[in-house]
mmCIF file of C-alpha atoms in Angstrom:
data_model
loop_
_atom_site.group_PDB
_atom_site.id
_atom_site.type_symbol
_atom_site.label_atom_id
_atom_site.label_comp_id
_atom_site.label_asym_id
_atom_site.label_seq_id
_atom_site.Cartn_x
_atom_site.Cartn_y
_atom_site.Cartn_z
ATOM 1 C CA MET A 1 100.650 61.792 100.517
ATOM 2 C CA ARG A 2 98.376 59.058 99.182
ATOM 3 C CA GLN A 3 97.560 58.892 95.467
ATOM 4 C CA LEU A 4 94.488 60.896 94.449
ATOM 5 C CA GLN A 5 91.422 58.859 93.445
ATOM 6 C CA THR A 6 88.466 59.713 91.196
ATOM 7 C CA ASN A 7 86.360 60.498 94.218
ATOM 8 C CA ASP A 8 88.852 63.139 95.368
ATOM 9 C CA PHE A 9 87.751 65.323 92.455
ATOM 10 C CA LEU A 10 84.532 67.200 91.788
ATOM 11 C CA PRO A 11 82.811 65.682 88.725
ATOM 12 C CA LEU A 12 83.663 68.367 86.182
ATOM 13 C CA GLU A 13 86.489 69.569 83.982
ATOM 14 C CA VAL A 14 87.314 73.255 84.082
ATOM 15 C CA PRO A 15 88.823 75.063 81.073
ATOM 16 C CA VAL A 16 91.792 77.341 81.736
ATOM 17 C CA GLY A 17 91.809 80.993 80.699
ATOM 18 C CA VAL A 18 95.283 82.548 80.727
ATOM 19 C CA SER A 19 95.389 86.291 81.345
ATOM 20 C CA GLY A 20 98.315 88.152 79.843
ATOM 21 C CA ARG A 21 99.200 91.535 81.307
ATOM 22 C CA HIS A 22 96.427 94.020 80.727
ATOM 23 C CA ILE A 23 94.748 97.160 81.997
ATOM 24 C CA HIS A 24 91.168 98.078 82.893
ATOM 25 C CA LEU A 25 90.453 101.794 82.546
ATOM 26 C CA CYS A 26 87.894 104.098 84.085
ATOM 27 C CA GLU A 27 86.128 106.596 81.774
ATOM 28 C CA GLU A 28 88.221 109.512 82.933
ATOM 29 C CA ASP A 29 91.585 107.768 82.472
ATOM 30 C CA PHE A 30 90.536 106.389 79.101
ATOM 31 C CA ALA A 31 89.612 109.906 77.914
ATOM 32 C CA ALA A 32 92.994 111.258 79.193
ATOM 33 C CA LEU A 33 94.889 108.559 77.286
ATOM 34 C CA PHE A 34 92.887 108.422 74.045
ATOM 35 C CA GLY A 35 91.195 111.799 73.859
ATOM 36 C CA PRO A 36 87.596 112.822 74.636
ATOM 37 C CA GLY A 37 84.911 111.089 72.559
ATOM 38 C CA HIS A 38 87.087 108.070 71.705
ATOM 39 C CA GLU A 39 85.420 104.652 72.284
ATOM 40 C CA LEU A 40 86.957 101.252 72.986
ATOM 41 C CA THR A 41 86.707 98.919 69.996
ATOM 42 C CA VAL A 42 86.427 95.135 70.256
ATOM 43 C CA TYR A 43 89.487 93.123 69.216
ATOM 44 C CA ARG A 44 88.359 89.770 70.636
ATOM 45 C CA GLU A 45 85.531 88.567 72.900
ATOM 46 C CA LEU A 46 86.688 87.005 76.174
ATOM 47 C CA GLY A 47 85.448 83.965 78.081
ATOM 48 C CA GLN A 48 83.307 86.027 80.471
ATOM 49 C CA PRO A 49 80.100 87.421 78.896
ATOM 50 C CA GLY A 50 80.369 91.072 77.806
ATOM 51 C CA GLU A 51 84.115 91.301 78.420
ATOM 52 C CA PHE A 52 86.456 91.905 75.532
ATOM 53 C CA ALA A 53 90.083 92.616 74.614
ATOM 54 C CA ALA A 54 90.149 96.016 72.914
ATOM 55 C CA ARG A 55 92.131 96.988 69.851
ATOM 56 C CA GLU A 56 93.534 99.880 71.900
ATOM 57 C CA THR A 57 96.739 99.411 73.856
ATOM 58 C CA VAL A 58 98.825 101.535 76.221
ATOM 59 C CA THR A 59 102.446 101.728 77.354
ATOM 60 C CA LEU A 60 103.308 101.119 81.012
ATOM 61 C CA VAL A 61 106.360 102.988 82.282
ATOM 62 C CA GLY A 62 107.783 101.793 85.608
ATOM 63 C CA PRO A 63 110.820 102.991 87.564
ATOM 64 C CA ARG A 64 113.041 100.366 85.936
ATOM 65 C CA GLY A 65 111.519 99.553 82.561
ATOM 66 C CA VAL A 66 108.734 99.759 80.029
ATOM 67 C CA LEU A 67 106.043 97.424 78.728
ATOM 68 C CA GLU A 68 104.618 98.373 75.359
ATOM 69 C CA ASN A 69 101.393 97.280 73.624
ATOM 70 C CA VAL A 70 99.601 96.406 76.843
ATOM 71 C CA ARG A 71 96.054 95.405 75.958
ATOM 72 C CA ILE A 72 93.046 97.263 77.373
ATOM 73 C CA LEU A 73 90.229 94.981 78.517
ATOM 74 C CA GLY A 74 86.755 96.419 78.113
ATOM 75 C CA PRO A 75 84.231 97.609 78.937
ATOM 76 C CA VAL A 76 85.417 100.577 81.030
ATOM 77 C CA ARG A 77 85.234 100.085 84.800
ATOM 78 C CA ALA A 78 84.732 102.239 87.888
ATOM 79 C CA HIS A 79 88.473 102.130 88.719
ATOM 80 C CA THR A 80 91.577 101.754 86.656
ATOM 81 C CA GLN A 81 93.540 98.553 87.382
ATOM 82 C CA VAL A 82 96.757 97.178 85.948
ATOM 83 C CA GLU A 83 97.258 93.381 86.098
ATOM 84 C CA VAL A 84 100.760 92.083 85.413
ATOM 85 C CA ALA A 85 102.630 88.841 86.026
ATOM 86 C CA MET A 86 105.520 88.896 88.498
ATOM 87 C CA THR A 87 107.900 88.416 85.541
ATOM 88 C CA ASP A 88 106.517 91.700 84.145
ATOM 89 C CA SER A 89 106.837 93.423 87.509
ATOM 90 C CA PHE A 90 110.591 92.798 87.557
ATOM 91 C CA ARG A 91 110.887 94.458 84.132
ATOM 92 C CA LEU A 92 108.882 97.461 85.387
ATOM 93 C CA GLY A 93 110.705 97.647 88.724
ATOM 94 C CA LEU A 94 107.570 97.292 90.852
ATOM 95 C CA LYS A 95 106.559 94.900 93.633
ATOM 96 C CA PRO A 96 102.786 94.603 93.326
ATOM 97 C CA PRO A 97 101.021 92.305 95.828
ATOM 98 C CA VAL A 98 98.682 89.441 94.963
ATOM 99 C CA ARG A 99 95.193 90.940 95.117
ATOM 100 C CA GLU A 100 91.641 90.289 94.070
ATOM 101 C CA SER A 101 90.172 92.633 91.486
ATOM 102 C CA GLY A 102 89.316 96.030 92.949
ATOM 103 C CA ASP A 103 91.365 95.669 96.168
ATOM 104 C CA HIS A 104 93.856 98.488 95.671
ATOM 105 C CA ASP A 105 94.837 99.559 99.188
ATOM 106 C CA GLY A 106 98.625 99.691 99.414
ATOM 107 C CA THR A 107 99.241 98.724 95.795
ATOM 108 C CA PRO A 108 101.808 100.601 93.689
ATOM 109 C CA GLY A 109 100.989 103.041 90.920
ATOM 110 C CA ILE A 110 102.564 103.483 87.511
ATOM 111 C CA ALA A 111 102.744 105.885 84.575
ATOM 112 C CA VAL A 112 100.382 104.896 81.743
ATOM 113 C CA VAL A 113 100.833 106.414 78.294
ATOM 114 C CA GLY A 114 98.365 106.488 75.401
ATOM 115 C CA PRO A 115 98.266 108.252 72.013
ATOM 116 C CA ALA A 116 96.577 111.382 73.452
ATOM 117 C CA GLY A 117 98.365 111.724 76.773
ATOM 118 C CA ALA A 118 99.767 110.164 79.950
ATOM 119 C CA ILE A 119 98.390 109.596 83.427
ATOM 120 C CA ASN A 120 100.168 108.977 86.729
ATOM 121 C CA LEU A 121 98.100 106.175 88.189
ATOM 122 C CA PRO A 122 98.580 106.578 91.960
ATOM 123 C CA ARG A 123 97.755 102.929 92.741
ATOM 124 C CA GLY A 124 96.078 99.876 91.201
ATOM 125 C CA VAL A 125 98.927 97.673 89.941
ATOM 126 C CA ILE A 126 98.341 94.086 91.115
ATOM 127 C CA LEU A 127 99.295 90.469 90.566
ATOM 128 C CA ALA A 128 95.825 88.997 90.045
ATOM 129 C CA ALA A 129 94.776 86.398 92.578
ATOM 130 C CA ARG A 130 93.951 83.195 90.702
ATOM 131 C CA HIS A 131 90.229 82.475 90.719
ATOM 132 C CA LEU A 132 87.651 80.097 89.338
ATOM 133 C CA HIS A 133 84.538 81.492 87.671
ATOM 134 C CA ILE A 134 81.506 79.269 87.938
ATOM 135 C CA GLU A 135 77.835 79.674 87.108
ATOM 136 C CA GLU A 136 75.525 80.057 90.090
ATOM 137 C CA GLU A 137 73.451 76.942 89.392
ATOM 138 C CA LEU A 138 76.495 74.768 88.776
ATOM 139 C CA ALA A 139 78.137 76.057 91.974
ATOM 140 C CA ARG A 140 75.026 75.192 93.965
ATOM 141 C CA SER A 141 74.837 71.690 92.506
ATOM 142 C CA LEU A 142 78.479 71.107 93.549
ATOM 143 C CA HIS A 143 77.934 72.626 97.014
ATOM 144 C CA LEU A 144 80.435 75.416 96.248
ATOM 145 C CA HIS A 145 79.879 79.018 97.231
ATOM 146 C CA TYR A 146 81.361 82.300 96.123
ATOM 147 C CA ASP A 147 84.495 83.467 98.050
ATOM 148 C CA GLN A 148 85.224 79.828 98.956
ATOM 149 C CA LEU A 149 88.856 78.764 98.505
ATOM 150 C CA VAL A 150 89.389 75.498 96.663
ATOM 151 C CA GLN A 151 92.338 73.476 95.367
ATOM 152 C CA VAL A 152 92.839 72.907 91.658
ATOM 153 C CA TRP A 153 94.666 69.901 90.251
ATOM 154 C CA VAL A 154 96.799 70.299 87.118
ATOM 155 C CA PRO A 155 97.910 67.158 85.213
ATOM 156 C CA GLY A 156 101.171 66.545 83.386
ATOM 157 C CA ILE A 157 104.929 66.600 83.758
ATOM 158 C CA ARG A 158 104.653 69.966 85.456
ATOM 159 C CA GLY A 159 101.540 68.878 87.317
ATOM 160 C CA MET A 160 100.665 70.615 90.550
ATOM 161 C CA ILE A 161 97.921 71.340 93.043
ATOM 162 C CA LEU A 162 97.128 75.068 93.331
ATOM 163 C CA ASN A 163 95.920 76.184 96.759
ATOM 164 C CA ASN A 164 93.803 79.259 97.540
ATOM 165 C CA VAL A 165 91.816 79.386 94.315
ATOM 166 C CA VAL A 166 88.840 81.637 95.050
ATOM 167 C CA ILE A 167 85.384 80.896 93.638
ATOM 168 C CA ARG A 168 83.806 83.766 91.648
ATOM 169 C CA SER A 169 80.602 84.140 89.651
ATOM 170 C CA GLY A 170 80.716 83.860 85.880
ATOM 171 C CA ARG A 171 81.154 81.342 83.098
ATOM 172 C CA LEU A 172 83.105 78.235 84.118
ATOM 173 C CA GLU A 173 86.810 79.076 83.719
ATOM 174 C CA LEU A 174 89.993 79.016 85.821
ATOM 175 C CA HIS A 175 91.811 82.343 85.456
ATOM 176 C CA LEU A 176 95.608 82.174 85.787
ATOM 177 C CA ASP A 177 98.272 84.712 84.890
ATOM 178 C CA THR A 178 101.058 83.915 82.451
ATOM 179 C CA ASP A 179 103.585 82.965 85.165
ATOM 180 C CA GLU A 180 101.155 80.464 86.657
ATOM 181 C CA ALA A 181 100.186 79.070 83.244
ATOM 182 C CA ASN A 182 103.786 78.758 82.106
ATOM 183 C CA ALA A 183 104.887 77.138 85.375
ATOM 184 C CA ALA A 184 102.184 74.513 84.893
ATOM 185 C CA LEU A 185 102.568 74.213 81.077
ATOM 186 C CA LEU A 186 98.940 75.303 80.623
ATOM 187 C CA SER A 187 97.352 77.179 77.718
ATOM 188 C CA SER A 188 93.897 78.646 77.394
ATOM 189 C CA GLY A 189 91.351 75.857 76.856
ATOM 190 C CA ASP A 190 93.361 73.164 78.670
ATOM 191 C CA LYS A 191 91.355 71.284 81.287
ATOM 192 C CA VAL A 192 91.958 71.010 85.025
ATOM 193 C CA LYS A 193 90.013 69.513 87.938
ATOM 194 C CA ILE A 194 88.863 70.774 91.317
ATOM 195 C CA LEU A 195 89.682 68.776 94.430
ATOM 196 C CA ARG A 196 86.582 67.973 96.471
ATOM 197 C CA PRO A 197 86.689 70.440 99.390
ATOM 198 C CA MET B 1 91.399 66.644 100.257
ATOM 199 C CA ARG B 2 92.114 66.515 103.993
ATOM 200 C CA GLN B 3 94.340 69.177 105.599
ATOM 201 C CA LEU B 4 98.033 68.314 105.651
ATOM 202 C CA GLN B 5 99.510 67.491 109.069
ATOM 203 C CA THR B 6 103.070 67.736 110.390
ATOM 204 C CA ASN B 7 103.575 64.029 109.811
ATOM 205 C CA ASP B 8 102.787 64.438 106.089
ATOM 206 C CA PHE B 9 106.101 66.261 105.649
ATOM 207 C CA LEU B 10 109.674 65.020 105.790
ATOM 208 C CA PRO B 11 111.440 66.645 108.770
ATOM 209 C CA LEU B 12 113.498 69.261 106.897
ATOM 210 C CA GLU B 13 113.219 72.645 105.257
ATOM 211 C CA VAL B 14 114.614 73.003 101.777
ATOM 212 C CA PRO B 15 115.975 76.308 100.461
ATOM 213 C CA VAL B 16 114.835 77.405 96.997
ATOM 214 C CA GLY B 17 117.313 78.261 94.234
ATOM 215 C CA VAL B 18 115.730 80.163 91.355
ATOM 216 C CA SER B 19 117.447 79.685 87.983
ATOM 217 C CA GLY B 20 117.094 82.534 85.537
ATOM 218 C CA ARG B 21 117.662 81.791 81.849
ATOM 219 C CA HIS B 22 121.261 80.735 81.244
ATOM 220 C CA ILE B 23 123.579 78.748 79.015
ATOM 221 C CA HIS B 24 126.135 76.027 79.656
ATOM 222 C CA LEU B 25 128.827 75.923 76.962
ATOM 223 C CA CYS B 26 131.199 73.215 75.763
ATOM 224 C CA GLU B 27 134.891 74.174 75.178
ATOM 225 C CA GLU B 28 134.500 74.333 71.426
ATOM 226 C CA ASP B 29 131.386 76.555 71.486
ATOM 227 C CA PHE B 30 132.939 78.817 74.148
ATOM 228 C CA ALA B 31 136.033 79.309 71.953
ATOM 229 C CA ALA B 32 133.862 80.050 68.913
ATOM 230 C CA LEU B 33 131.913 82.725 70.849
ATOM 231 C CA PHE B 34 134.721 84.336 72.865
ATOM 232 C CA GLY B 35 137.844 83.541 70.864
ATOM 233 C CA PRO B 36 140.540 80.916 71.456
ATOM 234 C CA GLY B 37 142.414 81.183 74.758
ATOM 235 C CA HIS B 38 139.650 83.091 76.546
ATOM 236 C CA GLU B 39 138.679 81.718 79.966
ATOM 237 C CA LEU B 40 135.381 81.978 81.908
ATOM 238 C CA THR B 41 135.666 84.374 84.837
ATOM 239 C CA VAL B 42 133.625 83.994 88.052
ATOM 240 C CA TYR B 43 130.905 86.548 88.645
ATOM 241 C CA ARG B 44 129.190 84.740 91.546
ATOM 242 C CA GLU B 45 129.440 81.306 93.173
ATOM 243 C CA LEU B 46 126.252 79.208 92.954
ATOM 244 C CA GLY B 47 124.573 76.930 95.484
ATOM 245 C CA GLN B 48 126.100 73.776 94.045
ATOM 246 C CA PRO B 49 129.837 73.321 94.840
ATOM 247 C CA GLY B 50 132.155 74.351 91.957
ATOM 248 C CA GLU B 51 129.384 75.914 89.876
ATOM 249 C CA PHE B 52 129.397 79.603 89.140
ATOM 250 C CA ALA B 53 127.716 82.352 87.178
ATOM 251 C CA ALA B 54 130.297 83.801 84.805
ATOM 252 C CA ARG B 55 130.870 87.467 83.992
ATOM 253 C CA GLU B 56 130.556 86.500 80.352
ATOM 254 C CA THR B 57 127.139 86.651 78.673
ATOM 255 C CA VAL B 58 125.760 85.819 75.229
ATOM 256 C CA THR B 59 122.841 86.826 73.040
ATOM 257 C CA LEU B 60 120.211 84.253 72.055
ATOM 258 C CA VAL B 61 118.560 84.853 68.725
ATOM 259 C CA GLY B 62 115.370 82.892 68.056
ATOM 260 C CA PRO B 63 113.017 82.912 65.043
ATOM 261 C CA ARG B 64 110.767 85.514 66.709
ATOM 262 C CA GLY B 65 112.952 87.494 69.105
ATOM 263 C CA VAL B 66 116.168 88.074 70.988
ATOM 264 C CA LEU B 67 117.332 87.685 74.569
ATOM 265 C CA GLU B 68 120.414 89.711 75.423
ATOM 266 C CA ASN B 69 122.842 89.382 78.339
ATOM 267 C CA VAL B 70 122.128 85.716 78.957
ATOM 268 C CA ARG B 71 124.472 84.528 81.696
ATOM 269 C CA ILE B 72 126.937 81.658 81.102
ATOM 270 C CA LEU B 73 127.110 79.181 83.957
ATOM 271 C CA GLY B 74 130.515 77.580 84.464
ATOM 272 C CA PRO B 75 132.551 75.505 84.405
ATOM 273 C CA VAL B 76 132.376 74.406 80.744
ATOM 274 C CA ARG B 77 130.537 71.163 80.101
ATOM 275 C CA ALA B 78 130.633 68.309 77.618
ATOM 276 C CA HIS B 79 127.590 69.646 75.734
ATOM 277 C CA THR B 80 126.151 73.119 75.247
ATOM 278 C CA GLN B 81 122.690 73.566 76.811
ATOM 279 C CA VAL B 82 120.345 76.570 76.897
ATOM 280 C CA GLU B 83 117.837 76.713 79.792
ATOM 281 C CA VAL B 84 114.985 79.207 79.462
ATOM 282 C CA ALA B 85 111.634 79.758 81.120
ATOM 283 C CA MET B 86 108.504 79.264 79.013
ATOM 284 C CA THR B 87 107.963 83.051 79.178
ATOM 285 C CA ASP B 88 111.378 83.462 77.491
ATOM 286 C CA SER B 89 110.536 80.799 74.903
ATOM 287 C CA PHE B 90 107.565 82.840 73.670
ATOM 288 C CA ARG B 91 109.852 85.842 73.177
ATOM 289 C CA LEU B 92 112.311 83.708 71.229
ATOM 290 C CA GLY B 93 109.621 81.908 69.217
ATOM 291 C CA LEU B 94 110.634 78.407 70.305
ATOM 292 C CA LYS B 95 108.741 75.531 71.961
ATOM 293 C CA PRO B 96 111.331 73.700 74.029
ATOM 294 C CA PRO B 97 110.156 70.658 76.005
ATOM 295 C CA VAL B 98 110.598 70.109 79.741
ATOM 296 C CA ARG B 99 113.799 68.049 80.053
ATOM 297 C CA GLU B 100 116.371 66.991 82.571
ATOM 298 C CA SER B 101 119.878 68.323 82.051
ATOM 299 C CA GLY B 102 121.672 66.618 79.160
ATOM 300 C CA ASP B 103 118.567 65.069 77.572
ATOM 301 C CA HIS B 104 118.614 66.865 74.213
ATOM 302 C CA ASP B 105 116.874 64.433 71.811
ATOM 303 C CA GLY B 106 114.233 66.335 69.876
ATOM 304 C CA THR B 107 114.950 69.694 71.486
ATOM 305 C CA PRO B 108 115.141 72.854 69.371
ATOM 306 C CA GLY B 109 118.336 74.710 68.534
ATOM 307 C CA ILE B 110 119.047 78.431 68.484
ATOM 308 C CA ALA B 111 121.604 80.953 67.276
ATOM 309 C CA VAL B 112 124.025 82.015 70.026
ATOM 310 C CA VAL B 113 126.136 85.162 69.597
ATOM 311 C CA GLY B 114 129.218 86.223 71.530
ATOM 312 C CA PRO B 115 131.824 88.971 71.148
ATOM 313 C CA ALA B 116 134.038 86.843 68.875
ATOM 314 C CA GLY B 117 131.446 85.025 66.752
ATOM 315 C CA ALA B 118 128.176 83.173 66.444
ATOM 316 C CA ILE B 119 127.200 79.491 66.516
ATOM 317 C CA ASN B 120 124.124 77.722 65.229
ATOM 318 C CA LEU B 121 123.346 75.395 68.087
ATOM 319 C CA PRO B 122 121.487 72.484 66.389
ATOM 320 C CA ARG B 123 119.704 71.422 69.575
ATOM 321 C CA GLY B 124 119.878 71.776 73.374
ATOM 322 C CA VAL B 125 117.262 74.406 74.272
ATOM 323 C CA ILE B 126 115.160 73.122 77.170
ATOM 324 C CA LEU B 127 112.767 74.111 79.940
ATOM 325 C CA ALA B 128 114.616 72.649 82.911
ATOM 326 C CA ALA B 129 112.722 69.980 84.831
ATOM 327 C CA ARG B 130 112.427 71.097 88.420
ATOM 328 C CA HIS B 131 114.632 69.059 90.737
ATOM 329 C CA LEU B 132 115.745 68.775 94.303
ATOM 330 C CA HIS B 133 119.437 68.464 95.069
ATOM 331 C CA ILE B 134 120.203 66.587 98.265
ATOM 332 C CA GLU B 135 123.393 65.253 99.873
ATOM 333 C CA GLU B 136 123.834 61.481 99.703
ATOM 334 C CA GLU B 137 123.860 60.908 103.453
ATOM 335 C CA LEU B 138 120.816 63.123 104.070
ATOM 336 C CA ALA B 139 118.918 61.357 101.278
ATOM 337 C CA ARG B 140 119.694 57.997 102.798
ATOM 338 C CA SER B 141 118.588 59.090 106.269
ATOM 339 C CA LEU B 142 115.261 60.261 104.768
ATOM 340 C CA HIS B 143 114.838 57.046 102.712
ATOM 341 C CA LEU B 144 114.999 59.054 99.476
ATOM 342 C CA HIS B 145 116.929 57.889 96.404
ATOM 343 C CA TYR B 146 118.200 59.641 93.319
ATOM 344 C CA ASP B 147 115.771 59.748 90.340
ATOM 345 C CA GLN B 148 112.851 59.427 92.750
ATOM 346 C CA LEU B 149 109.954 61.782 92.112
ATOM 347 C CA VAL B 150 108.621 63.623 95.156
ATOM 348 C CA GLN B 151 106.055 66.333 95.854
ATOM 349 C CA VAL B 152 107.102 69.716 97.230
ATOM 350 C CA TRP B 153 104.827 71.881 99.332
ATOM 351 C CA VAL B 154 105.009 75.665 98.967
ATOM 352 C CA PRO B 155 103.382 77.882 101.644
ATOM 353 C CA GLY B 156 101.610 81.222 101.205
ATOM 354 C CA ILE B 157 98.841 82.983 99.305
ATOM 355 C CA ARG B 158 100.126 81.388 96.099
ATOM 356 C CA GLY B 159 100.824 78.127 97.882
ATOM 357 C CA MET B 160 100.927 74.923 95.886
ATOM 358 C CA ILE B 161 102.057 71.342 95.779
ATOM 359 C CA LEU B 162 104.523 70.673 92.952
ATOM 360 C CA ASN B 163 104.409 67.132 91.567
ATOM 361 C CA ASN B 164 107.208 65.312 89.702
ATOM 362 C CA VAL B 165 110.172 66.898 91.500
ATOM 363 C CA VAL B 166 113.122 64.655 90.740
ATOM 364 C CA ILE B 167 115.769 63.945 93.387
ATOM 365 C CA ARG B 168 119.377 64.717 92.331
ATOM 366 C CA SER B 169 122.723 64.617 94.109
ATOM 367 C CA GLY B 170 124.233 67.841 95.398
ATOM 368 C CA ARG B 171 123.823 70.399 98.143
ATOM 369 C CA LEU B 172 120.282 70.645 99.518
ATOM 370 C CA GLU B 173 118.344 73.015 97.256
ATOM 371 C CA LEU B 174 115.137 72.997 95.196
ATOM 372 C CA HIS B 175 115.852 74.315 91.702
ATOM 373 C CA LEU B 176 112.972 76.099 89.979
ATOM 374 C CA ASP B 177 112.927 78.286 86.914
ATOM 375 C CA THR B 178 111.656 81.885 87.028
ATOM 376 C CA ASP B 179 108.145 80.999 85.841
ATOM 377 C CA GLU B 180 107.762 78.431 88.596
ATOM 378 C CA ALA B 181 109.241 80.745 91.237
ATOM 379 C CA ASN B 182 107.094 83.679 90.164
ATOM 380 C CA ALA B 183 103.951 81.589 90.031
ATOM 381 C CA ALA B 184 104.597 80.474 93.623
ATOM 382 C CA LEU B 185 105.914 83.872 94.841
ATOM 383 C CA LEU B 186 109.231 82.246 95.746
ATOM 384 C CA SER B 187 112.713 83.822 95.784
ATOM 385 C CA SER B 188 116.081 82.174 96.241
ATOM 386 C CA GLY B 189 116.570 81.241 99.892
ATOM 387 C CA ASP B 190 112.860 80.819 100.688
ATOM 388 C CA LYS B 191 111.997 77.556 102.392
ATOM 389 C CA VAL B 192 109.711 74.773 101.211
ATOM 390 C CA LYS B 193 108.913 71.280 102.472
ATOM 391 C CA ILE B 194 108.870 67.810 100.950
ATOM 392 C CA LEU B 195 105.766 65.672 101.298
ATOM 393 C CA ARG B 196 106.510 62.257 102.778
ATOM 394 C CA PRO B 197 106.479 59.874 99.768
#
């Protein structure tokens, strides 16, 4: 393959946001785990406006193993969803597929335990599909559109080109899970580039 | 970037070999951990001729955490070397660099514990640089040479192109660590392709 040139890239640098394993909870599941009347409290604001890591954590119990202190991301959502890295899934003993957020057909479930109780989540455990958030105006100026798949270039000794990165609305940020970030030696805030489609 | 065509690839499929965290031990360190006179016993033959996973395991103790049941790979070597994934390194509390086998300058050490004793390894913990083993004759026929860096193409929903894959002697196999394999949804035996240099 020929060497990449400046003109092969879109003219912007994209910051990386690494997502550790986490859970989104619906109102009903949150109440079952933490007790009625309890509210999520903000531990840290996230890159996307309005989203936050909560102080509250849960325990995930899979057929093979347990993950403790799994962070809840707020605010509450319409459906509970567990996002783990493949490394985590081996520890739990699950084989979740790569899915976009909210696409839960055929995904495994898991037991989730909080301080006030446990739930048997029937489905909703996924490996999150990597995606690139971008503001609407910026996307338009770059001739990108939502749901488009692009390629992302990562520099360095573990440099790579990631295929099938889906464009999503939001504040400019490439979301990777911990396996992807560690494979590419990336940390949150590192910069990558988009190959011109 | 234009779509890749058949002619962009070298005409062969390369099986993947995923390396979990492991340790290579020198004679002296092996004796200190398992007692004098003890011999490594074969648990499973590996892809490269003569190499094997041993029944014997050790415990790695880092400044932040512990990894138990870490497999020894045999036979014994001239220098002890610990190979972990970046995910493991966070659990241990170390920041090992990406290195080729045997290149230990400036790498961190770690405490290693076996059934007969412990050693304080002064250095030798690395993230293994991904590499592609290939037989001499096959390399020659493909106009590849040892130490050359090539790009490897991975198919699928988490498809990618891996840069900086170094060519090494041995039986045809792409060696990745667990972070790289999990990021690319690859398991041992899966097939990848080499981009024509």
